[in-house]
Amino acid sequence: MFPKIALDPILAADTGGTIIKLGVVQNGTVLAGKSIPAQSDRPLAERLPVIAGVWRELCREAGVAPRDCAGIGISFPSIMNPVTGRILTHFGKYVDAMEIDFKRWAKDLFGLPLTIENDARAALIGEWQYGAGRNCDNLVMITLGTGLGSAALINGHPLRGKHGQAAILGGHSTLNHAGAICRVCGNIGCAENEASTASLPLHAKSMTGFEQSLLAREATIDYMAVFRLAALGDRVCRQLRDQSLGVWGAFAANLVLAYDPERVLIGGGISASDEVIGAIREYIHQHALTPWGKVAVERAGLGDDAALLGCEWLGRNTTPAATLP
């Protein structure tokens, strides 16, 4: 067996809406890492000097110099031009990001090349390289959390499309043509608006019997509470649980029909429940047409580190996405 080649480290950032996870990553291992508050309601330009300072701190901790790193990989919650890396829009977070030339910033500050990628796609790449997607080149991943994320890998290539949005907006596909208008995308009855942590309180409070339910006494209305109280027999919570499981199953089945994967990975905080994984698997096997057999449905393996580890692959693979399928 040949020895594993020690590649130069990558500076990685998973830029979330609540926290920014930063790390020095090498060969699928976070040599040093730290999380900082995102302050995503503030201009991102204010956080860039902080991010740079933390990277320098982490490099000292890891015993490397920033100039000795191979590149920078950033996971970002938006759509970006696949060639230039410029952010194309915002979803209420880091509203100044479209004005920032990240590649120029990285070159001027560290002398390093930078690749920036959608956060769901980065998480899929991390799972593909180091997690539950290893040894599988046709994958779909969905994340169930505050919103609903998605990404696809076809024949070993992360699917990006002409404008960088291929496969990552599955959560905003229509599942209820008579549903409400999504506050994020403007679509009607999209999956995220039908069943996500962000939309859950509104759905719960609009249900008949909510005021008498155990859920009304909870300090926070989230899916942890819904599943716990549903198990105790609360009618409102059982209805919310069953409706949500149906939405997530249909969401995943639509991605199977669209991208023909061998494996579906389910990530995000809500996926911690075996009940969720089993319900989505059953829905796909019953309703998604796959005459070749049954697609594997598994829980993602890397948790909150998936996107950060995906940044390593991104930092080493700076080929313009326009050359990929």
mmCIF file of C-alpha atoms in Angstrom:
data_model
loop_
_atom_site.group_PDB
_atom_site.id
_atom_site.type_symbol
_atom_site.label_atom_id
_atom_site.label_comp_id
_atom_site.label_asym_id
_atom_site.label_seq_id
_atom_site.Cartn_x
_atom_site.Cartn_y
_atom_site.Cartn_z
ATOM 1 C CA MET A 1 0.000 0.000 0.000
ATOM 2 C CA PHE A 2 1.299 3.429 -0.947
ATOM 3 C CA PRO A 3 1.669 5.967 1.880
ATOM 4 C CA LYS A 4 -0.926 8.741 2.018
ATOM 5 C CA ILE A 5 0.425 11.934 0.487
ATOM 6 C CA ALA A 6 0.445 14.850 2.916
ATOM 7 C CA LEU A 7 -1.080 17.755 1.007
ATOM 8 C CA ASP A 8 -0.655 21.388 2.008
ATOM 9 C CA PRO A 9 -3.452 22.606 4.312
ATOM 10 C CA ILE A 10 -6.482 24.594 3.185
ATOM 11 C CA LEU A 11 -7.988 27.610 4.925
ATOM 12 C CA ALA A 12 -11.705 26.811 5.203
ATOM 13 C CA ALA A 13 -14.785 28.799 6.174
ATOM 14 C CA ASP A 14 -18.365 27.593 6.524
ATOM 15 C CA THR A 15 -20.296 30.866 6.529
ATOM 16 C CA GLY A 16 -23.642 30.185 8.145
ATOM 17 C CA GLY A 17 -26.452 32.458 9.180
ATOM 18 C CA THR A 18 -25.819 32.004 12.910
ATOM 19 C CA ILE A 19 -22.149 31.053 13.181
ATOM 20 C CA ILE A 20 -19.102 31.066 10.928
ATOM 21 C CA LYS A 21 -16.980 27.955 11.318
ATOM 22 C CA LEU A 22 -13.324 28.443 10.440
ATOM 23 C CA GLY A 23 -10.570 25.883 10.143
ATOM 24 C CA VAL A 24 -7.233 24.798 8.825
ATOM 25 C CA VAL A 25 -8.030 21.508 7.087
ATOM 26 C CA GLN A 26 -5.675 18.837 5.779
ATOM 27 C CA ASN A 27 -6.452 15.366 4.419
ATOM 28 C CA GLY A 28 -9.989 15.379 5.822
ATOM 29 C CA THR A 29 -8.931 16.497 9.289
ATOM 30 C CA VAL A 30 -9.523 19.859 10.920
ATOM 31 C CA LEU A 31 -6.057 20.627 12.305
ATOM 32 C CA ALA A 32 -7.400 23.670 14.140
ATOM 33 C CA GLY A 33 -10.877 25.165 14.204
ATOM 34 C CA LYS A 34 -12.958 27.896 15.773
ATOM 35 C CA SER A 35 -16.501 29.254 15.485
ATOM 36 C CA ILE A 36 -17.409 32.927 15.646
ATOM 37 C CA PRO A 37 -20.804 34.675 15.657
ATOM 38 C CA ALA A 38 -21.987 35.254 12.089
ATOM 39 C CA GLN A 39 -23.726 38.596 12.595
ATOM 40 C CA SER A 40 -25.347 37.874 9.222
ATOM 41 C CA ASP A 41 -27.699 40.823 9.626
ATOM 42 C CA ARG A 42 -24.630 43.075 9.414
ATOM 43 C CA PRO A 43 -22.407 43.720 6.357
ATOM 44 C CA LEU A 44 -20.084 40.811 5.641
ATOM 45 C CA ALA A 45 -17.294 43.300 4.940
ATOM 46 C CA GLU A 46 -17.184 43.931 8.688
ATOM 47 C CA ARG A 47 -16.500 40.245 9.372
ATOM 48 C CA LEU A 48 -13.783 39.696 6.772
ATOM 49 C CA PRO A 49 -10.971 41.180 8.916
ATOM 50 C CA VAL A 50 -12.160 39.021 11.825
ATOM 51 C CA ILE A 51 -12.173 35.911 9.599
ATOM 52 C CA ALA A 52 -8.642 36.687 8.398
ATOM 53 C CA GLY A 53 -7.459 37.203 11.978
ATOM 54 C CA VAL A 54 -8.917 33.888 13.148
ATOM 55 C CA TRP A 55 -7.307 32.058 10.212
ATOM 56 C CA ARG A 56 -3.933 33.490 11.220
ATOM 57 C CA GLU A 57 -4.574 32.394 14.810
ATOM 58 C CA LEU A 58 -5.528 28.884 13.674
ATOM 59 C CA CYS A 59 -2.459 28.640 11.453
ATOM 60 C CA ARG A 60 -0.249 29.385 14.456
ATOM 61 C CA GLU A 61 -2.108 26.731 16.424
ATOM 62 C CA ALA A 62 -1.637 24.207 13.610
ATOM 63 C CA GLY A 63 2.013 25.109 13.144
ATOM 64 C CA VAL A 64 1.727 26.359 9.576
ATOM 65 C CA ALA A 65 2.003 29.751 7.911
ATOM 66 C CA PRO A 66 -0.890 31.068 5.786
ATOM 67 C CA ARG A 67 1.483 31.407 2.811
ATOM 68 C CA ASP A 68 2.218 27.664 3.056
ATOM 69 C CA CYS A 69 -1.436 26.738 2.551
ATOM 70 C CA ALA A 70 -2.625 25.527 -0.851
ATOM 71 C CA GLY A 71 -5.700 27.737 -1.081
ATOM 72 C CA ILE A 72 -8.944 28.880 0.490
ATOM 73 C CA GLY A 73 -12.371 27.246 0.345
ATOM 74 C CA ILE A 74 -15.506 29.071 1.472
ATOM 75 C CA SER A 75 -19.021 27.696 1.913
ATOM 76 C CA PHE A 76 -21.666 30.418 1.555
ATOM 77 C CA PRO A 77 -25.496 30.374 1.860
ATOM 78 C CA SER A 78 -26.378 31.765 -1.561
ATOM 79 C CA ILE A 79 -26.007 31.414 -5.322
ATOM 80 C CA MET A 80 -22.732 32.487 -6.912
ATOM 81 C CA ASN A 81 -21.395 32.830 -10.436
ATOM 82 C CA PRO A 82 -19.609 29.508 -11.056
ATOM 83 C CA VAL A 83 -16.715 31.172 -12.907
ATOM 84 C CA THR A 84 -16.083 34.468 -11.108
ATOM 85 C CA GLY A 85 -17.199 33.413 -7.631
ATOM 86 C CA ARG A 86 -19.238 36.599 -7.255
ATOM 87 C CA ILE A 87 -22.409 36.285 -5.148
ATOM 88 C CA LEU A 88 -25.563 36.708 -7.264
ATOM 89 C CA THR A 89 -28.207 37.270 -4.599
ATOM 90 C CA HIS A 90 -28.865 37.136 -0.873
ATOM 91 C CA PHE A 91 -31.543 35.497 1.239
ATOM 92 C CA GLY A 92 -31.666 38.127 3.939
ATOM 93 C CA LYS A 93 -28.129 37.352 5.118
ATOM 94 C CA TYR A 94 -24.930 39.314 4.419
ATOM 95 C CA VAL A 95 -26.768 41.686 2.106
ATOM 96 C CA ASP A 96 -23.517 43.366 0.940
ATOM 97 C CA ALA A 97 -21.947 40.100 -0.247
ATOM 98 C CA MET A 98 -22.751 40.792 -3.906
ATOM 99 C CA GLU A 99 -20.388 43.747 -3.792
ATOM 100 C CA ILE A 100 -17.388 41.759 -2.532
ATOM 101 C CA ASP A 101 -14.697 40.305 -4.808
ATOM 102 C CA PHE A 102 -13.685 37.368 -2.613
ATOM 103 C CA LYS A 103 -10.999 36.120 -4.978
ATOM 104 C CA ARG A 104 -9.284 39.527 -5.021
ATOM 105 C CA TRP A 105 -9.589 39.770 -1.243
ATOM 106 C CA ALA A 106 -7.886 36.386 -0.767
ATOM 107 C CA LYS A 107 -5.153 37.178 -3.263
ATOM 108 C CA ASP A 108 -4.379 40.573 -1.779
ATOM 109 C CA LEU A 109 -4.442 39.386 1.832
ATOM 110 C CA PHE A 110 -2.903 35.910 1.672
ATOM 111 C CA GLY A 111 -1.633 35.457 -1.879
ATOM 112 C CA LEU A 112 -3.846 32.366 -2.169
ATOM 113 C CA PRO A 113 -6.435 31.218 -4.729
ATOM 114 C CA LEU A 114 -9.997 31.045 -3.441
ATOM 115 C CA THR A 115 -13.020 28.949 -4.350
ATOM 116 C CA ILE A 116 -16.445 29.868 -2.974
ATOM 117 C CA GLU A 117 -19.398 27.497 -3.165
ATOM 118 C CA ASN A 118 -23.010 27.181 -2.056
ATOM 119 C CA ASP A 119 -23.227 25.755 1.464
ATOM 120 C CA ALA A 120 -25.458 22.769 0.595
ATOM 121 C CA ARG A 121 -23.183 21.827 -2.299
ATOM 122 C CA ALA A 122 -20.127 22.170 -0.070
ATOM 123 C CA ALA A 123 -21.737 19.860 2.507
ATOM 124 C CA LEU A 124 -22.448 17.285 -0.202
ATOM 125 C CA ILE A 125 -18.817 17.467 -1.344
ATOM 126 C CA GLY A 126 -17.645 16.927 2.221
ATOM 127 C CA GLU A 127 -19.832 13.839 2.591
ATOM 128 C CA TRP A 128 -18.696 12.565 -0.812
ATOM 129 C CA GLN A 129 -15.037 12.892 0.071
ATOM 130 C CA TYR A 130 -14.991 11.996 3.759
ATOM 131 C CA GLY A 131 -18.439 10.953 5.005
ATOM 132 C CA ALA A 132 -21.479 8.857 4.151
ATOM 133 C CA GLY A 133 -21.083 9.489 0.417
ATOM 134 C CA ARG A 134 -17.653 7.916 0.003
ATOM 135 C CA ASN A 135 -17.202 5.513 -2.910
ATOM 136 C CA CYS A 136 -20.383 6.824 -4.556
ATOM 137 C CA ASP A 137 -20.234 9.254 -7.488
ATOM 138 C CA ASN A 138 -23.979 9.775 -7.919
ATOM 139 C CA LEU A 139 -25.420 11.403 -4.836
ATOM 140 C CA VAL A 140 -28.226 13.656 -3.742
ATOM 141 C CA MET A 141 -28.157 15.354 -0.358
ATOM 142 C CA ILE A 142 -30.900 17.236 1.428
ATOM 143 C CA THR A 143 -30.562 19.198 4.649
ATOM 144 C CA LEU A 144 -33.514 19.644 6.987
ATOM 145 C CA GLY A 145 -33.191 22.619 9.282
ATOM 146 C CA THR A 146 -34.096 26.289 9.417
ATOM 147 C CA GLY A 147 -34.594 25.943 5.658
ATOM 148 C CA LEU A 148 -34.437 22.980 3.279
ATOM 149 C CA GLY A 149 -31.200 22.624 1.326
ATOM 150 C CA SER A 150 -30.284 20.325 -1.541
ATOM 151 C CA ALA A 151 -27.395 19.460 -3.838
ATOM 152 C CA ALA A 152 -26.499 16.792 -6.379
ATOM 153 C CA LEU A 153 -23.390 14.995 -7.604
ATOM 154 C CA ILE A 154 -23.530 13.293 -11.008
ATOM 155 C CA ASN A 155 -20.766 10.990 -12.277
ATOM 156 C CA GLY A 156 -18.318 12.463 -9.798
ATOM 157 C CA HIS A 157 -19.045 16.112 -10.642
ATOM 158 C CA PRO A 158 -20.900 18.528 -8.320
ATOM 159 C CA LEU A 159 -23.841 19.735 -10.399
ATOM 160 C CA ARG A 160 -23.732 23.523 -10.831
ATOM 161 C CA GLY A 161 -25.393 24.444 -14.123
ATOM 162 C CA LYS A 162 -25.007 27.525 -16.281
ATOM 163 C CA HIS A 163 -25.694 30.066 -13.525
ATOM 164 C CA GLY A 164 -24.580 28.142 -10.435
ATOM 165 C CA GLN A 165 -28.032 27.273 -9.086
ATOM 166 C CA ALA A 166 -28.522 23.727 -10.384
ATOM 167 C CA ALA A 167 -29.905 21.361 -7.720
ATOM 168 C CA ILE A 168 -29.460 23.751 -4.770
ATOM 169 C CA LEU A 169 -32.971 25.236 -4.885
ATOM 170 C CA GLY A 170 -34.883 21.984 -4.469
ATOM 171 C CA GLY A 171 -36.314 23.287 -1.222
ATOM 172 C CA HIS A 172 -38.084 26.002 -3.186
ATOM 173 C CA SER A 173 -39.766 23.680 -5.674
ATOM 174 C CA THR A 174 -43.565 23.660 -5.490
ATOM 175 C CA LEU A 175 -45.168 20.937 -3.396
ATOM 176 C CA ASN A 176 -48.509 22.629 -2.760
ATOM 177 C CA HIS A 177 -49.871 24.737 -5.611
ATOM 178 C CA ALA A 178 -52.491 26.148 -3.228
ATOM 179 C CA GLY A 179 -50.003 26.946 -0.499
ATOM 180 C CA ALA A 180 -48.743 30.228 0.885
ATOM 181 C CA ILE A 181 -46.192 32.497 -0.793
ATOM 182 C CA CYS A 182 -42.675 31.801 0.458
ATOM 183 C CA ARG A 183 -41.120 34.731 2.285
ATOM 184 C CA VAL A 184 -37.679 33.760 0.892
ATOM 185 C CA CYS A 185 -38.180 32.878 -2.771
ATOM 186 C CA GLY A 186 -41.666 34.183 -3.629
ATOM 187 C CA ASN A 187 -42.826 30.797 -4.934
ATOM 188 C CA ILE A 188 -46.183 29.324 -3.927
ATOM 189 C CA GLY A 189 -46.254 26.297 -1.632
ATOM 190 C CA CYS A 190 -42.563 25.461 -1.875
ATOM 191 C CA ALA A 191 -41.195 22.630 0.270
ATOM 192 C CA GLU A 192 -39.343 24.963 2.641
ATOM 193 C CA ASN A 193 -42.448 27.013 3.281
ATOM 194 C CA GLU A 194 -44.516 23.877 3.833
ATOM 195 C CA ALA A 195 -42.228 22.191 6.383
ATOM 196 C CA SER A 196 -39.087 23.746 7.842
ATOM 197 C CA THR A 197 -38.040 25.070 11.226
ATOM 198 C CA ALA A 198 -38.536 28.614 9.970
ATOM 199 C CA SER A 199 -42.122 28.007 8.862
ATOM 200 C CA LEU A 200 -43.126 25.632 11.679
ATOM 201 C CA PRO A 201 -44.360 28.194 14.259
ATOM 202 C CA LEU A 202 -46.735 29.814 11.780
ATOM 203 C CA HIS A 203 -48.151 26.441 10.702
ATOM 204 C CA ALA A 204 -48.528 25.314 14.293
ATOM 205 C CA LYS A 205 -50.307 28.452 15.492
ATOM 206 C CA SER A 206 -52.741 28.326 12.565
ATOM 207 C CA MET A 207 -53.944 24.814 13.422
ATOM 208 C CA THR A 208 -57.271 24.143 15.096
ATOM 209 C CA GLY A 209 -56.659 23.178 18.704
ATOM 210 C CA PHE A 210 -53.205 24.725 18.983
ATOM 211 C CA GLU A 211 -54.056 26.755 22.090
ATOM 212 C CA GLN A 212 -55.089 23.570 23.885
ATOM 213 C CA SER A 213 -52.083 21.546 22.721
ATOM 214 C CA LEU A 214 -48.943 20.812 24.724
ATOM 215 C CA LEU A 215 -46.970 22.616 22.025
ATOM 216 C CA ALA A 216 -48.542 25.945 23.000
ATOM 217 C CA ARG A 217 -46.796 25.666 26.376
ATOM 218 C CA GLU A 218 -43.328 25.254 24.861
ATOM 219 C CA ALA A 219 -40.895 28.181 25.048
ATOM 220 C CA THR A 220 -39.664 27.337 21.543
ATOM 221 C CA ILE A 221 -41.706 25.741 18.774
ATOM 222 C CA ASP A 222 -39.300 23.472 16.916
ATOM 223 C CA TYR A 223 -39.274 19.939 15.560
ATOM 224 C CA MET A 224 -37.600 18.547 18.664
ATOM 225 C CA ALA A 225 -40.677 19.595 20.609
ATOM 226 C CA VAL A 226 -43.074 18.409 17.889
ATOM 227 C CA PHE A 227 -41.619 14.883 17.741
ATOM 228 C CA ARG A 228 -41.369 14.598 21.525
ATOM 229 C CA LEU A 229 -44.967 15.682 22.099
ATOM 230 C CA ALA A 230 -46.278 13.652 19.176
ATOM 231 C CA ALA A 231 -44.876 10.554 20.889
ATOM 232 C CA LEU A 232 -46.936 11.519 23.942
ATOM 233 C CA GLY A 233 -50.092 11.556 21.813
ATOM 234 C CA ASP A 234 -50.592 15.300 21.316
ATOM 235 C CA ARG A 235 -52.988 15.561 18.355
ATOM 236 C CA VAL A 236 -51.643 18.834 16.943
ATOM 237 C CA CYS A 237 -48.049 17.611 17.118
ATOM 238 C CA ARG A 238 -48.910 14.292 15.498
ATOM 239 C CA GLN A 239 -50.563 16.149 12.656
ATOM 240 C CA LEU A 240 -47.599 18.494 12.254
ATOM 241 C CA ARG A 241 -45.184 15.557 12.346
ATOM 242 C CA ASP A 242 -47.073 13.550 9.731
ATOM 243 C CA GLN A 243 -47.523 16.519 7.410
ATOM 244 C CA SER A 244 -43.843 17.389 7.641
ATOM 245 C CA LEU A 245 -42.686 13.824 7.034
ATOM 246 C CA GLY A 246 -44.845 13.764 3.913
ATOM 247 C CA VAL A 247 -43.364 17.013 2.642
ATOM 248 C CA TRP A 248 -39.791 15.858 3.230
ATOM 249 C CA GLY A 249 -40.473 12.527 1.577
ATOM 250 C CA ALA A 250 -41.950 14.209 -1.507
ATOM 251 C CA PHE A 251 -39.056 16.698 -1.545
ATOM 252 C CA ALA A 252 -36.501 13.865 -1.550
ATOM 253 C CA ALA A 253 -38.458 11.772 -4.069
ATOM 254 C CA ASN A 254 -38.552 14.687 -6.519
ATOM 255 C CA LEU A 255 -34.758 14.935 -6.325
ATOM 256 C CA VAL A 256 -34.428 11.203 -6.983
ATOM 257 C CA LEU A 257 -36.582 11.570 -10.098
ATOM 258 C CA ALA A 258 -34.604 14.597 -11.263
ATOM 259 C CA TYR A 259 -31.023 13.413 -10.695
ATOM 260 C CA ASP A 260 -31.073 9.577 -10.652
ATOM 261 C CA PRO A 261 -28.716 9.064 -7.683
ATOM 262 C CA GLU A 262 -27.443 5.829 -6.212
ATOM 263 C CA ARG A 263 -27.712 7.247 -2.711
ATOM 264 C CA VAL A 264 -29.679 9.954 -0.901
ATOM 265 C CA LEU A 265 -28.085 11.538 2.159
ATOM 266 C CA ILE A 266 -30.218 13.294 4.765
ATOM 267 C CA GLY A 267 -28.490 15.959 6.860
ATOM 268 C CA GLY A 268 -29.414 18.858 9.091
ATOM 269 C CA GLY A 269 -30.483 18.959 12.720
ATOM 270 C CA ILE A 270 -33.938 17.475 12.112
ATOM 271 C CA SER A 271 -32.406 14.341 10.573
ATOM 272 C CA ALA A 272 -31.142 13.139 13.978
ATOM 273 C CA SER A 273 -34.391 11.200 14.415
ATOM 274 C CA ASP A 274 -34.470 7.658 13.007
ATOM 275 C CA GLU A 275 -38.171 8.281 12.407
ATOM 276 C CA VAL A 276 -37.304 10.958 9.843
ATOM 277 C CA ILE A 277 -34.830 8.814 7.915
ATOM 278 C CA GLY A 278 -37.193 5.846 7.880
ATOM 279 C CA ALA A 279 -40.187 7.899 6.723
ATOM 280 C CA ILE A 280 -38.249 9.510 3.864
ATOM 281 C CA ARG A 281 -36.837 6.144 2.800
ATOM 282 C CA GLU A 282 -40.297 4.573 2.784
ATOM 283 C CA TYR A 283 -41.790 7.457 0.805
ATOM 284 C CA ILE A 284 -39.077 7.274 -1.854
ATOM 285 C CA HIS A 285 -39.348 3.513 -2.193
ATOM 286 C CA GLN A 286 -43.132 3.690 -2.518
ATOM 287 C CA HIS A 287 -43.495 6.715 -4.788
ATOM 288 C CA ALA A 288 -40.295 7.423 -6.770
ATOM 289 C CA LEU A 289 -40.114 5.480 -10.033
ATOM 290 C CA THR A 290 -36.777 3.588 -10.002
ATOM 291 C CA PRO A 291 -37.218 0.472 -12.158
ATOM 292 C CA TRP A 292 -33.543 -0.425 -11.706
ATOM 293 C CA GLY A 293 -33.997 -0.977 -7.940
ATOM 294 C CA LYS A 294 -34.174 0.915 -4.659
ATOM 295 C CA VAL A 295 -32.047 3.971 -4.016
ATOM 296 C CA ALA A 296 -30.140 3.885 -0.728
ATOM 297 C CA VAL A 297 -31.316 6.487 1.809
ATOM 298 C CA GLU A 298 -28.919 7.209 4.665
ATOM 299 C CA ARG A 299 -28.199 9.801 7.296
ATOM 300 C CA ALA A 300 -25.291 12.101 6.475
ATOM 301 C CA GLY A 301 -22.234 11.240 8.521
ATOM 302 C CA LEU A 302 -20.282 14.425 9.188
ATOM 303 C CA GLY A 303 -22.835 16.595 10.974
ATOM 304 C CA ASP A 304 -21.900 20.248 11.201
ATOM 305 C CA ASP A 305 -18.400 19.564 9.816
ATOM 306 C CA ALA A 306 -19.601 18.491 6.353
ATOM 307 C CA ALA A 307 -19.342 21.890 4.645
ATOM 308 C CA LEU A 308 -16.063 22.745 6.379
ATOM 309 C CA LEU A 309 -14.482 19.510 5.139
ATOM 310 C CA GLY A 310 -16.012 20.091 1.713
ATOM 311 C CA CYS A 311 -14.079 23.349 1.643
ATOM 312 C CA GLU A 312 -10.843 21.365 1.524
ATOM 313 C CA TRP A 313 -11.819 19.752 -1.775
ATOM 314 C CA LEU A 314 -12.992 23.151 -3.029
ATOM 315 C CA GLY A 315 -9.720 24.782 -2.052
ATOM 316 C CA ARG A 316 -7.764 22.199 -4.036
ATOM 317 C CA ASN A 317 -10.056 22.183 -7.066
ATOM 318 C CA THR A 318 -10.183 25.711 -8.437
ATOM 319 C CA THR A 319 -10.963 24.718 -12.024
ATOM 320 C CA PRO A 320 -13.719 27.077 -13.265
ATOM 321 C CA ALA A 321 -17.059 25.365 -12.851
ATOM 322 C CA ALA A 322 -17.969 26.337 -16.423
ATOM 323 C CA THR A 323 -15.744 23.465 -17.592
ATOM 324 C CA LEU A 324 -17.703 20.944 -15.538
ATOM 325 C CA PRO A 325 -21.047 19.354 -16.441
#
